[in-house]
């Protein structure tokens, strides 16, 4: 295996340093995010389901619940107010808003609700309009959480039948503590032209059986009542219109004759029809089998892709490890050769300083001359 060049070594080291730096930066970011405290919402949230607004309200409805009581009382007592805010109207013809916009009607309600207030009437009107929208939205949110059964029990005054610990009980407990206007909102909205509660029912709601009876109230299968006077005579039957079969059926049979019983033919499904009904159509089975096979193939393909990706990651990791190990081995080999060369040079320098030349295998220590020449 060829040894990597210096540029390749530098690239490998650069990749490692970048990985370490990225890891350190990620840890630093996570610590900084954990150190930043979450923003605390200090606004009062009186009812669940009511969207908070950042605009400062002219009226503190949460601190003064009696304002909401008076607001509903004013709307309930005025037909125009009830119609304007989409609520139920009373008996008689439905009133109109008199050409006034919702904002103008809200300002008129604000004048009645806060007659001695120093706040601008337009701001009070906006606050009134927003409050009506908020409590209606809260009512619908609670009604949705209660479901048809829980809503019906509360409206029918059967709160004691709600089982403790259930979801309906928890929602009703919140209504009892935080939203005491639930029933009043129901009374305002049930007869509204834009609101239909006919589908709201529970297991205790009685069924309307009037559709099973005739318009007069008597069952459709009931026989006609007898006439109280002699004016209601039964018409005589025309002999020409008498059905001979009917006449024979009313005749007393002769006991001396054998009784003729007409066999009743009962149609039973054949074996083939029964099997056809019991077994699904081949096309349906084929479609299900194809769909199942597609799911199996998709799962197998996904599993193979994951296994291949994992294998490639392992091979890449092993290849990097082998390269680094080879670099370490070659570096150690170069270091060892360098040390051997340095030791040889030091020995030659020491011999030179001592005035002696290095010995060869075919000479002795006497200046290179053989002992036979002496």
Coordinates of N, CA and C in Angstrom, one line a residue, residues 68-207:
X68 N -69.1 41.0 33.5 CA -69.6 40.0 32.5 C -71.0 39.7 32.8
X69 N -71.4 39.5 34.1 CA -72.8 39.3 34.5 C -73.7 40.4 34.0
X70 N -73.3 41.6 34.2 CA -74.1 42.8 33.8 C -74.2 42.9 32.3
X71 N -73.1 42.5 31.6 CA -73.1 42.6 30.1 C -74.1 41.6 29.6
X72 N -74.1 40.4 30.1 CA -75.1 39.4 29.6 C -76.5 39.8 30.0
X73 N -76.7 40.4 31.1 CA -78.0 40.8 31.5 C -78.6 41.9 30.5
X74 N -77.7 42.8 30.2 CA -78.1 43.9 29.2 C -78.5 43.3 27.9
X75 N -77.6 42.3 27.4 CA -77.9 41.7 26.1 C -79.2 40.9 26.1
X76 N -79.4 40.2 27.2 CA -80.6 39.3 27.3 C -81.9 40.1 27.3
X77 N -81.8 41.4 27.9 CA -83.0 42.2 28.0 C -83.3 43.0 26.7
X78 N -82.5 43.0 25.8 CA -82.7 43.8 24.6 C -82.7 42.9 23.3
X79 N -83.8 42.9 22.6 CA -83.9 42.1 21.4 C -82.9 42.5 20.3
X80 N -82.7 43.8 20.2 CA -81.7 44.3 19.2 C -80.3 43.8 19.5
X81 N -79.9 43.9 20.8 CA -78.6 43.4 21.1 C -78.4 41.9 20.9
X82 N -79.4 41.2 21.2 CA -79.4 39.7 21.0 C -79.2 39.4 19.5
X83 N -79.9 40.1 18.7 CA -79.8 39.9 17.2 C -78.5 40.3 16.7
X84 N -78.0 41.4 17.1 CA -76.7 42.0 16.6 C -75.5 41.0 16.9
X85 N -75.5 40.4 18.1 CA -74.4 39.6 18.4 C -74.6 38.1 18.1
X86 N -75.6 37.9 17.2 CA -75.8 36.5 16.7 C -76.4 35.6 17.7
X87 N -77.1 36.2 18.7 CA -77.7 35.4 19.8 C -79.2 35.2 19.5
X88 N -79.9 34.5 20.4 CA -81.3 34.1 20.2 C -82.1 35.3 20.4
X89 N -83.2 35.4 19.6 CA -84.2 36.4 19.8 C -85.4 35.8 20.5
X90 N -86.2 36.7 21.1 CA -87.3 36.2 21.9 C -88.5 35.9 21.1
X91 N -89.7 35.9 21.7 CA -90.9 35.6 21.0 C -91.3 36.8 20.1
X92 N -92.0 36.4 19.1 CA -92.4 37.5 18.1 C -91.5 37.6 17.0
X93 N -91.6 38.7 16.2 CA -90.8 38.8 15.0 C -89.4 39.1 15.4
X94 N -88.4 38.7 14.6 CA -87.0 38.9 14.9 C -86.7 40.4 14.7
X95 N -86.0 41.0 15.6 CA -85.7 42.4 15.5 C -84.5 42.6 14.6
X96 N -84.2 43.8 14.1 CA -83.1 44.1 13.3 C -82.2 45.0 14.1
X97 N -81.0 45.3 13.6 CA -80.0 46.2 14.3 C -80.4 47.6 14.1
X98 N -81.4 48.0 13.3 CA -81.8 49.4 13.1 C -80.8 50.1 12.3
X99 N -80.0 49.5 11.5 CA -79.1 50.2 10.6 C -77.7 50.4 11.4
X100 N -77.6 50.0 12.6 CA -76.4 50.2 13.3 C -75.4 49.1 13.1
X101 N -74.1 49.5 13.1 CA -73.1 48.4 13.0 C -72.9 47.8 14.3
X102 N -72.1 46.7 14.3 CA -71.8 46.0 15.5 C -71.0 46.9 16.5
X103 N -70.1 47.7 15.9 CA -69.3 48.6 16.8 C -70.2 49.6 17.4
X104 N -71.2 50.2 16.7 CA -72.1 51.1 17.3 C -73.0 50.5 18.4
X105 N -73.5 49.3 18.1 CA -74.3 48.6 19.1 C -73.4 48.3 20.4
X106 N -72.2 47.9 20.2 CA -71.3 47.7 21.3 C -71.0 49.0 22.1
X107 N -71.0 50.1 21.4 CA -70.8 51.4 22.2 C -72.0 51.7 23.0
X108 N -73.2 51.4 22.4 CA -74.5 51.7 23.2 C -74.5 50.8 24.4
X109 N -74.1 49.5 24.3 CA -74.1 48.6 25.4 C -73.1 49.1 26.5
X110 N -71.9 49.6 26.0 CA -70.9 50.2 26.9 C -71.4 51.4 27.7
X111 N -72.2 52.2 27.0 CA -72.8 53.4 27.7 C -73.7 52.9 28.9
X112 N -74.5 51.8 28.6 CA -75.4 51.3 29.7 C -74.6 50.6 30.7
X113 N -73.5 49.9 30.3 CA -72.8 49.1 31.3 C -71.9 50.0 32.2
X114 N -71.3 51.1 31.6 CA -70.4 52.0 32.3 C -70.8 53.4 32.1
X115 N -71.9 53.8 32.7 CA -72.4 55.2 32.5 C -71.6 56.3 33.0
X116 N -70.8 56.0 34.0 CA -70.0 57.0 34.7 C -68.5 56.9 34.4
X117 N -68.1 56.1 33.4 CA -66.7 55.9 33.1 C -66.1 57.0 32.4
X118 N -64.8 57.3 32.7 CA -64.1 58.4 32.1 C -63.4 58.0 30.8
X119 N -63.4 56.7 30.6 CA -62.7 56.1 29.4 C -63.5 56.4 28.2
X120 N -62.8 56.6 27.1 CA -63.4 56.9 25.8 C -64.4 55.8 25.4
X121 N -65.6 56.2 25.0 CA -66.7 55.2 24.7 C -66.3 54.3 23.6
X122 N -65.5 54.8 22.6 CA -65.1 53.9 21.5 C -64.2 52.7 22.1
X123 N -63.3 53.0 23.0 CA -62.5 52.0 23.6 C -63.3 51.0 24.4
X124 N -64.3 51.6 25.1 CA -65.2 50.7 25.9 C -66.0 49.8 24.9
X125 N -66.5 50.4 23.8 CA -67.2 49.6 22.8 C -66.4 48.4 22.2
X126 N -65.1 48.7 21.9 CA -64.2 47.7 21.4 C -64.0 46.6 22.5
X127 N -63.9 47.0 23.7 CA -63.7 46.0 24.8 C -65.0 45.1 25.0
X128 N -66.1 45.8 24.9 CA -67.4 45.0 25.0 C -67.5 44.0 23.8
X129 N -67.2 44.5 22.6 CA -67.3 43.6 21.5 C -66.4 42.4 21.6
X130 N -65.1 42.7 22.0 CA -64.1 41.6 22.2 C -64.5 40.6 23.3
X131 N -65.2 41.2 24.3 CA -65.6 40.3 25.5 C -66.7 39.4 25.0
X132 N -67.6 39.9 24.3 CA -68.7 39.0 23.8 C -68.1 37.9 22.9
X133 N -67.2 38.3 22.0 CA -66.6 37.3 21.1 C -65.8 36.2 21.9
X134 N -65.1 36.7 23.0 CA -64.3 35.8 23.8 C -65.2 34.8 24.6
X135 N -66.2 35.2 25.2 CA -67.0 34.3 26.0 C -67.8 33.3 25.1
X136 N -68.2 33.8 23.9 CA -68.8 32.8 22.9 C -67.8 31.8 22.5
X137 N -66.6 32.2 22.2 CA -65.6 31.3 21.8 C -65.2 30.3 22.9
X138 N -65.2 30.8 24.2 CA -65.0 29.9 25.3 C -66.1 28.9 25.5
X139 N -67.3 29.4 25.3 CA -68.5 28.4 25.4 C -68.4 27.3 24.4
X140 N -68.0 27.7 23.1 CA -67.9 26.6 22.1 C -66.8 25.7 22.4
X141 N -65.7 26.2 22.9 CA -64.5 25.3 23.2 C -64.9 24.4 24.3
X142 N -65.6 24.8 25.4 CA -66.0 23.9 26.5 C -67.0 22.9 26.0
X143 N -67.9 23.4 25.1 CA -69.0 22.5 24.6 C -68.3 21.4 23.8
X144 N -67.3 21.7 23.0 CA -66.6 20.7 22.2 C -65.9 19.7 23.1
X145 N -65.3 20.1 24.2 CA -64.7 19.2 25.1 C -65.7 18.3 25.9
X146 N -66.8 18.9 26.2 CA -67.8 18.1 26.9 C -68.4 17.0 26.0
X147 N -68.6 17.2 24.8 CA -69.3 16.3 23.9 C -70.8 16.4 24.1
X148 N -71.5 15.6 23.3 CA -73.0 15.7 23.3 C -73.5 15.2 24.7
X149 N -72.9 14.2 25.2 CA -73.4 13.6 26.5 C -73.2 14.6 27.6
X150 N -72.0 15.1 27.8 CA -71.7 16.0 28.9 C -72.5 17.3 28.8
X151 N -72.6 17.8 27.6 CA -73.4 19.1 27.3 C -74.9 18.9 27.7
X152 N -75.4 17.7 27.3 CA -76.8 17.5 27.6 C -77.1 17.3 29.1
X153 N -76.1 16.7 29.8 CA -76.3 16.5 31.2 C -76.3 17.9 32.0
X154 N -75.4 18.7 31.5 CA -75.3 20.1 32.2 C -76.6 20.9 31.9
X155 N -77.0 20.9 30.7 CA -78.2 21.7 30.3 C -79.4 21.2 30.9
X156 N -79.5 19.9 31.1 CA -80.7 19.3 31.7 C -80.7 19.3 33.2
X157 N -79.6 19.9 33.8 CA -79.5 20.0 35.2 C -79.2 18.7 35.9
X158 N -78.5 17.8 35.2 CA -78.2 16.5 35.8 C -76.7 16.3 36.0
X159 N -76.1 17.4 36.6 CA -74.7 17.4 36.8 C -74.3 16.3 37.8
X160 N -75.2 15.9 38.7 CA -74.9 14.9 39.7 C -74.7 13.5 39.1
X161 N -75.1 13.3 37.8 CA -74.9 12.0 37.2 C -73.6 11.9 36.5
X162 N -72.8 13.0 36.5 CA -71.5 12.9 35.9 C -70.5 12.2 36.8
X163 N -69.9 11.1 36.3 CA -69.0 10.3 37.1 C -67.7 11.0 37.4
X164 N -67.3 11.0 38.6 CA -66.1 11.7 39.0 C -64.9 10.9 38.4
X165 N -63.9 11.7 38.0 CA -62.7 11.1 37.4 C -62.7 11.0 35.9
X166 N -63.8 11.2 35.3 CA -63.9 11.1 33.9 C -63.5 12.4 33.2
X167 N -63.4 12.4 31.9 CA -63.0 13.6 31.2 C -64.1 14.6 31.3
X168 N -65.4 14.2 31.2 CA -66.5 15.1 31.3 C -66.5 15.8 32.7
X169 N -66.2 15.0 33.7 CA -66.2 15.6 35.1 C -65.1 16.7 35.2
X170 N -63.9 16.4 34.6 CA -62.8 17.4 34.7 C -63.2 18.7 33.9
X171 N -63.8 18.6 32.8 CA -64.2 19.8 32.0 C -65.3 20.5 32.8
X172 N -66.3 19.8 33.3 CA -67.4 20.4 34.1 C -66.8 21.1 35.3
X173 N -65.8 20.5 36.0 CA -65.2 21.2 37.1 C -64.5 22.5 36.7
X174 N -63.9 22.6 35.6 CA -63.3 23.8 35.1 C -64.4 24.8 34.8
X175 N -65.5 24.4 34.2 CA -66.6 25.3 33.9 C -67.2 25.8 35.2
X176 N -67.4 25.0 36.2 CA -67.9 25.4 37.5 C -67.0 26.5 38.1
X177 N -65.7 26.3 38.0 CA -64.8 27.2 38.7 C -64.5 28.5 37.9
X178 N -64.4 28.4 36.5 CA -63.8 29.4 35.7 C -64.8 30.0 34.7
X179 N -65.9 29.3 34.4 CA -66.8 29.8 33.4 C -68.3 29.6 33.8
X180 N -68.8 30.4 34.7 CA -70.1 30.2 35.3 C -71.2 30.7 34.4
X181 N -70.8 31.2 33.2 CA -71.9 31.7 32.3 C -72.2 30.7 31.2
X182 N -71.9 29.4 31.4 CA -72.1 28.4 30.3 C -73.5 28.3 30.0
X183 N -74.4 28.1 31.0 CA -75.8 27.9 30.7 C -76.4 29.2 30.1
X184 N -76.0 30.3 30.6 CA -76.5 31.6 30.0 C -76.2 31.7 28.5
X185 N -74.9 31.4 28.2 CA -74.5 31.4 26.8 C -75.4 30.4 26.0
X186 N -75.7 29.3 26.6 CA -76.5 28.3 25.9 C -77.9 28.8 25.6
X187 N -78.5 29.5 26.6 CA -79.8 30.1 26.4 C -79.8 31.2 25.3
X188 N -78.7 31.9 25.2 CA -78.6 33.0 24.2 C -78.4 32.5 22.8
X189 N -77.7 31.3 22.7 CA -77.3 30.8 21.4 C -78.2 29.8 20.8
X190 N -79.0 29.1 21.6 CA -79.7 27.9 21.1 C -80.7 28.3 20.1
X191 N -81.4 29.4 20.2 CA -82.4 29.8 19.2 C -81.9 30.7 18.2
X192 N -80.6 30.9 18.1 CA -80.0 31.8 17.1 C -80.2 31.2 15.7
X193 N -80.5 32.1 14.7 CA -80.5 31.6 13.3 C -79.2 31.0 12.8
X194 N -78.1 31.4 13.4 CA -76.8 30.9 13.0 C -76.3 29.8 13.9
X195 N -77.2 29.3 14.7 CA -76.8 28.2 15.7 C -77.9 27.2 15.7
X196 N -77.5 25.9 15.6 CA -78.4 24.8 15.6 C -77.9 23.8 16.6
X197 N -78.7 23.5 17.6 CA -78.4 22.5 18.7 C -79.3 21.3 18.6
X198 N -80.0 21.1 17.5 CA -80.9 20.0 17.4 C -80.2 18.7 17.5
X199 N -78.9 18.7 17.1 CA -78.2 17.4 17.1 C -77.6 17.1 18.5
X200 N -77.7 18.0 19.4 CA -77.2 17.8 20.8 C -78.1 16.9 21.6
X201 N -77.7 15.8 22.0 CA -78.5 14.9 22.8 C -77.6 14.0 23.6
X202 N -78.2 13.2 24.5 CA -77.4 12.3 25.3 C -78.2 11.0 25.4
X203 N -77.7 10.1 26.2 CA -78.4 8.8 26.3 C -79.7 8.9 27.1
X204 N -80.0 10.0 27.8 CA -81.2 10.2 28.5 C -82.3 11.0 27.7
X205 N -81.9 11.4 26.5 CA -82.9 12.2 25.7 C -84.0 11.3 25.2
X206 N -85.3 11.7 25.5 CA -86.4 10.8 24.9 C -86.5 10.9 23.4
X207 N -87.0 9.8 22.8 CA -87.1 9.8 21.4 C -88.5 10.3 21.0

